[in-house]
PDB file of C-alpha atoms in Angstrom:
ATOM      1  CA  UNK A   1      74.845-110.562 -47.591  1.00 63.00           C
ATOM      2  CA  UNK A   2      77.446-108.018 -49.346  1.00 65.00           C
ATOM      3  CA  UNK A   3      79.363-108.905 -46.239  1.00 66.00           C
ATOM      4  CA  UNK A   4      79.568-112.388 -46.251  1.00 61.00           C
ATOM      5  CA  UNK A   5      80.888-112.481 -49.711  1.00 66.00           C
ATOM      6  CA  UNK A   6      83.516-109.589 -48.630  1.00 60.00           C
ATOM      7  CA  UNK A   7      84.412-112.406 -45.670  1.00 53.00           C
ATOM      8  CA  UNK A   8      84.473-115.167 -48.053  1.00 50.00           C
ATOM      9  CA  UNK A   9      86.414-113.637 -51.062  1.00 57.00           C
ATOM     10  CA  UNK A  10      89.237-112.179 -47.848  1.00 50.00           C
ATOM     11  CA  UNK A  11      88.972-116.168 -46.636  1.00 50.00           C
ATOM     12  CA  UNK A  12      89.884-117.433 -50.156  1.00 47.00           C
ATOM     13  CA  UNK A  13      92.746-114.592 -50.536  1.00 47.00           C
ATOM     14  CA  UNK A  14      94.392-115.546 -47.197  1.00 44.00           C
ATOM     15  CA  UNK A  15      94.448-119.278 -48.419  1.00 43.00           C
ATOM     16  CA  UNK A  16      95.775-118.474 -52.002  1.00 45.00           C
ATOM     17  CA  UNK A  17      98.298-115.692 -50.687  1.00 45.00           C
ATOM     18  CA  UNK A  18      99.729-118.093 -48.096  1.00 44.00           C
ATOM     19  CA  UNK A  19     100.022-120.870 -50.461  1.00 40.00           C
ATOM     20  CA  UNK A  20      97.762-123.499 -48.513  1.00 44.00           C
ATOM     21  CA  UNK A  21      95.255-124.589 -51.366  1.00 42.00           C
ATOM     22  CA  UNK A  22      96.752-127.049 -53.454  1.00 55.00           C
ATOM     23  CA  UNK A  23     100.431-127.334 -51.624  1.00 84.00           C
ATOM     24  CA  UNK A  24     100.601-130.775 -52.746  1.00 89.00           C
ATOM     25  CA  UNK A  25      99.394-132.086 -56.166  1.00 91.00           C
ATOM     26  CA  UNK A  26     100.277-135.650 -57.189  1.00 94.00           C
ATOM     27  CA  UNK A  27     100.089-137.268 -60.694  1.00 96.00           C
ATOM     28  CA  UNK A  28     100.242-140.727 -61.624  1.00 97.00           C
ATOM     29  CA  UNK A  29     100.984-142.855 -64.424  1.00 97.00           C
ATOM     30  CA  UNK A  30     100.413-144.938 -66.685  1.00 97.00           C
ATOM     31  CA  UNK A  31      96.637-144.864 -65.066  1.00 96.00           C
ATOM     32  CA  UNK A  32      95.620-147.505 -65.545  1.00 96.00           C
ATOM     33  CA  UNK A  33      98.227-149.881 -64.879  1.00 96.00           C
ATOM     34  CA  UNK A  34      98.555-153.861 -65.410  1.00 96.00           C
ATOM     35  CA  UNK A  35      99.445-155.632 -62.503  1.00 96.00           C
ATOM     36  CA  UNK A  36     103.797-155.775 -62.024  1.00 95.00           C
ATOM     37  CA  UNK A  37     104.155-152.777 -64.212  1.00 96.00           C
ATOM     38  CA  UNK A  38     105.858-149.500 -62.452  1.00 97.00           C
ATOM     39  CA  UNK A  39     103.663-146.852 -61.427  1.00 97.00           C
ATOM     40  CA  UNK A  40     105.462-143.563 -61.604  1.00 98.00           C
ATOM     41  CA  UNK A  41     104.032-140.967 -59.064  1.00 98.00           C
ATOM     42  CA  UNK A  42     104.836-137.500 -59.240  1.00 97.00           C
ATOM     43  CA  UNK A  43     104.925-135.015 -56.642  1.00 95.00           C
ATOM     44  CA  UNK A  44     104.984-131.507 -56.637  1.00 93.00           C
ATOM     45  CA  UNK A  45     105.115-129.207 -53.577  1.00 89.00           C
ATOM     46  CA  UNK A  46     104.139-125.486 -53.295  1.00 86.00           C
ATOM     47  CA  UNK A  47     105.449-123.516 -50.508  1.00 83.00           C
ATOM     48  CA  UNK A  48     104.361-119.806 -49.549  1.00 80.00           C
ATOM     49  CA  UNK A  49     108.057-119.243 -48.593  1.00 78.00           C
ATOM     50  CA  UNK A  50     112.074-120.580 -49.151  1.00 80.00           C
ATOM     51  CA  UNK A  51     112.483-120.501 -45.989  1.00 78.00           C
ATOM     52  CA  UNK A  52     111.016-124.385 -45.728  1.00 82.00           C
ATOM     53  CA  UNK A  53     112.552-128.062 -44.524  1.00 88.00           C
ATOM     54  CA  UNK A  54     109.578-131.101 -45.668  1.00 88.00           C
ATOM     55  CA  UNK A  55     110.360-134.020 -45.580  1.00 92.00           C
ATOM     56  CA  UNK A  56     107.236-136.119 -48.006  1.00 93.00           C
ATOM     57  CA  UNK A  57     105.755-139.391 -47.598  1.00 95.00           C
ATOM     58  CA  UNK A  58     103.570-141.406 -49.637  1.00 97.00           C
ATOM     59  CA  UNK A  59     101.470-144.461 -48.685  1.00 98.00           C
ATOM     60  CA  UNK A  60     100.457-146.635 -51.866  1.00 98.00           C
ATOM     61  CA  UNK A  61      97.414-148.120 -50.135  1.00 97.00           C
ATOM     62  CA  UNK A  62      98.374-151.836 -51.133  1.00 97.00           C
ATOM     63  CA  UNK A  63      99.588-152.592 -47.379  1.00 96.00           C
ATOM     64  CA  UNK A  64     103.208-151.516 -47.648  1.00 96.00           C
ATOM     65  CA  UNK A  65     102.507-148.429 -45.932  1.00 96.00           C
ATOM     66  CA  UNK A  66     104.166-144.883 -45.792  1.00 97.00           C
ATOM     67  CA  UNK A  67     107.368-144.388 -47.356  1.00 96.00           C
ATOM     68  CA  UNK A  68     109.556-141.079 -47.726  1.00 96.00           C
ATOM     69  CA  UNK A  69     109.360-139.824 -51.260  1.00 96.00           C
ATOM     70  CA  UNK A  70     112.279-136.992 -50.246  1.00 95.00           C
ATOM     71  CA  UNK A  71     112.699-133.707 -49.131  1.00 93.00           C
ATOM     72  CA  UNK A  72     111.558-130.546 -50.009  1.00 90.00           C
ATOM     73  CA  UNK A  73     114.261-127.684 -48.873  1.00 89.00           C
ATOM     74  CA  UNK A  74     114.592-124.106 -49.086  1.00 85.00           C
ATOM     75  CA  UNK A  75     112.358-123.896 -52.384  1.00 84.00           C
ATOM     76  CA  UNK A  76     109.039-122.455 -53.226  1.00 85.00           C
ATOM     77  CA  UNK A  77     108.231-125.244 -55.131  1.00 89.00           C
ATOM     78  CA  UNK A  78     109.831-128.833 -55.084  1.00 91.00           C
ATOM     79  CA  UNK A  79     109.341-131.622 -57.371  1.00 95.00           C
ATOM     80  CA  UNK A  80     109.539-135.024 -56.595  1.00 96.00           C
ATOM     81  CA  UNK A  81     109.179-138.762 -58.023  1.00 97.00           C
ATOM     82  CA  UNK A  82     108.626-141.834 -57.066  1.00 97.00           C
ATOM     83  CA  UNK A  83     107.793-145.554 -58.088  1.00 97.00           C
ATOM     84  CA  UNK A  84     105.899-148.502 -56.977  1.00 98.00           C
ATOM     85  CA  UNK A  85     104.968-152.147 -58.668  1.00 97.00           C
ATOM     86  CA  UNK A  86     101.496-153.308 -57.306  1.00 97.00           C
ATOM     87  CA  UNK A  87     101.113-157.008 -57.355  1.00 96.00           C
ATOM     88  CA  UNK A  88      97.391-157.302 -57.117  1.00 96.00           C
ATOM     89  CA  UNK A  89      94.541-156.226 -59.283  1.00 96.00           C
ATOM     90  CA  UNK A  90      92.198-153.505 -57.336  1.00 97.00           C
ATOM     91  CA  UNK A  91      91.430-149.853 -56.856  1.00 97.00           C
ATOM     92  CA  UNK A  92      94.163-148.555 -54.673  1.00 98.00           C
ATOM     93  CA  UNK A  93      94.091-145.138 -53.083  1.00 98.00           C
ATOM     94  CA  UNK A  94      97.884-143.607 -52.781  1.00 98.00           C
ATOM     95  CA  UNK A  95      98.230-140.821 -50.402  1.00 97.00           C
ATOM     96  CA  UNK A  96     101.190-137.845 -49.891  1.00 95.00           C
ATOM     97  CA  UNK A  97     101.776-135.888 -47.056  1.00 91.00           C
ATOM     98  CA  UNK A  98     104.284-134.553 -44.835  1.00 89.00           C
ATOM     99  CA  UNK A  99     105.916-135.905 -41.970  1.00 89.00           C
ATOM    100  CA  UNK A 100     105.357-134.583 -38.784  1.00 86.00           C
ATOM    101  CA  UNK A 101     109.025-133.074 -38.480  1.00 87.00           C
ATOM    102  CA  UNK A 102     107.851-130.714 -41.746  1.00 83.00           C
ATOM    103  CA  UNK A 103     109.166-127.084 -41.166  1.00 80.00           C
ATOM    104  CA  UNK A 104     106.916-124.811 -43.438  1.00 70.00           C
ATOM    105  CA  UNK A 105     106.881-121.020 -43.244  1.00 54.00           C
ATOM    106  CA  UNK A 106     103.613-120.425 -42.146  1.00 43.00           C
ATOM    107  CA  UNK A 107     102.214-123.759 -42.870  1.00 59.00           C
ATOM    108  CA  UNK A 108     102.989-127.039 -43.663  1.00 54.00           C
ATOM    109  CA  UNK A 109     101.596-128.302 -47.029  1.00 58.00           C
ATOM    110  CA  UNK A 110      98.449-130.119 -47.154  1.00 75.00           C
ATOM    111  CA  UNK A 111      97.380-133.610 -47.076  1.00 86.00           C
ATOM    112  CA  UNK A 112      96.686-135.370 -50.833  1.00 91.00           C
ATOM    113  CA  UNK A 113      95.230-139.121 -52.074  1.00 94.00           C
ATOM    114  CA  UNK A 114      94.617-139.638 -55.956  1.00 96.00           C
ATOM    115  CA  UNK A 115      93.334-143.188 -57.275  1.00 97.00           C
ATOM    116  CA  UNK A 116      94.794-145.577 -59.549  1.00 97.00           C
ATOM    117  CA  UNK A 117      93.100-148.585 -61.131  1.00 97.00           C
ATOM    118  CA  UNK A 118      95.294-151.894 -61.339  1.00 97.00           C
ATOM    119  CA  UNK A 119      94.192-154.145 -63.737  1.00 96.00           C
ATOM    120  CA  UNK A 120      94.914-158.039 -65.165  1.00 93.00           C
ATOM    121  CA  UNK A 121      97.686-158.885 -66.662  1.00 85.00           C
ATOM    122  CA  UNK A 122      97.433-158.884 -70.214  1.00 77.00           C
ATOM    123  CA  UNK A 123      96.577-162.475 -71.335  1.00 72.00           C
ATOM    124  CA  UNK A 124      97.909-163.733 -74.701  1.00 70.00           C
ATOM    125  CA  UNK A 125      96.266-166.787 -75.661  1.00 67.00           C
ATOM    126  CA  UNK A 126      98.189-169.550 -77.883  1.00 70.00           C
ATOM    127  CA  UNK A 127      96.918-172.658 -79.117  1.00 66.00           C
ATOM    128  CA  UNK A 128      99.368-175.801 -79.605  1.00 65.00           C
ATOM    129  CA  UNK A 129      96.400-176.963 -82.038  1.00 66.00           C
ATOM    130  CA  UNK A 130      94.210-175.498 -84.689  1.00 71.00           C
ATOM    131  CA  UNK A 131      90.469-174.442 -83.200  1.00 66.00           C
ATOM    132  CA  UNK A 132      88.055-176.511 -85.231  1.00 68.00           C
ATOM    133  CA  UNK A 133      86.119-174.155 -87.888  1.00 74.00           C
ATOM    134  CA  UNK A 134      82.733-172.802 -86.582  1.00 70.00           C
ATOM    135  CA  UNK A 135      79.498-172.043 -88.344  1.00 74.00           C
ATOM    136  CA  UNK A 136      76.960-169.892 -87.591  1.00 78.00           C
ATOM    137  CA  UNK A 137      75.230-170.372 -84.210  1.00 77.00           C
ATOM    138  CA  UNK A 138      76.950-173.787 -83.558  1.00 76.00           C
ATOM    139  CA  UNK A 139      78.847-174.283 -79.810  1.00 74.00           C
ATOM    140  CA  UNK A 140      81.552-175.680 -79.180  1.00 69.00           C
ATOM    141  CA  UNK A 141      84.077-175.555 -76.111  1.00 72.00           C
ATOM    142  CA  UNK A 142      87.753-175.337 -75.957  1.00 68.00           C
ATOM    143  CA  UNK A 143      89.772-176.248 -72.811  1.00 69.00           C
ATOM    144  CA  UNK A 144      92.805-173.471 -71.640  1.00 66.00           C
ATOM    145  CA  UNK A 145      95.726-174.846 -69.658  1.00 65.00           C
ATOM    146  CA  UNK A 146      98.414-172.846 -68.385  1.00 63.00           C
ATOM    147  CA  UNK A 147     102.341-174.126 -69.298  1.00 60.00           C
TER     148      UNK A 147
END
């Protein structure tokens, strides 16, 4: 047992020395966002050396597919933003990675997705004509047109 968690705790070392867990974190926002409203997405990249030429892409899992975000070069840690308009309500998954020409020193970064939640637009109803005054538990119906 004693050395399994000597093996695991030298694992975990190696991976936090040589800068593979969490090489890529991504924030987004506003989250949520309203349909046609920009989506700002933040990337930052950690890498366990300067010595380093990563080119990023990001796929904003609406159908548009992958699209470069930029390069990361001869930095330890690179910061990088993007922007996207979604034009459809849903759950979207966005992803970041980096390309397959991605010259890390030992290792490339890692692989990333974070949700976002797309909602309605925000619906301000007018009326042209005064809504008739209602009492207590009486119905009454009210047809919406758009203009």
């Amino acid at each position: 047992m004693k050395r399994n968690i000597k093996l695991l705790i030298a694992i975990l070392t190696l991976l936090f020395v040589t800068g593979i867990s969490d090489a890529i974190t991504v924030t987004v926002s506003p989250n949520p966002v309203r349909v046609n409203e920009v989506v700002k997405v933040d990337i930052r990249v950690t890498f366990p050396t300067r010595d380093t030429f990563c080119p990023i892409k990001v796929n904003f899992g609406d159908g548009s597919g992958w699209t470069d975000a930029g390069i990361c070069s001869y930095t330890n840690i690179c910061n990088l933003t993007t922007s996207h308009v979604y034009t459809t309500p849903g759950v979207y998954k966005i992803q970041v990675m980096p390309r397959n020409d991605c010259k890390g020193d030992p290792y490339p970064p890692n692989f990333v997705s974070v949700s976002l939640k797309v909602l309605c637009k925000h619906l301000d109803i007018t009326s042209p004509a005064t809504l008739m005054e209602a009492t207590v538990g009486q119905h009454y119906t009210y047809q919406l047109q758009t203009i």
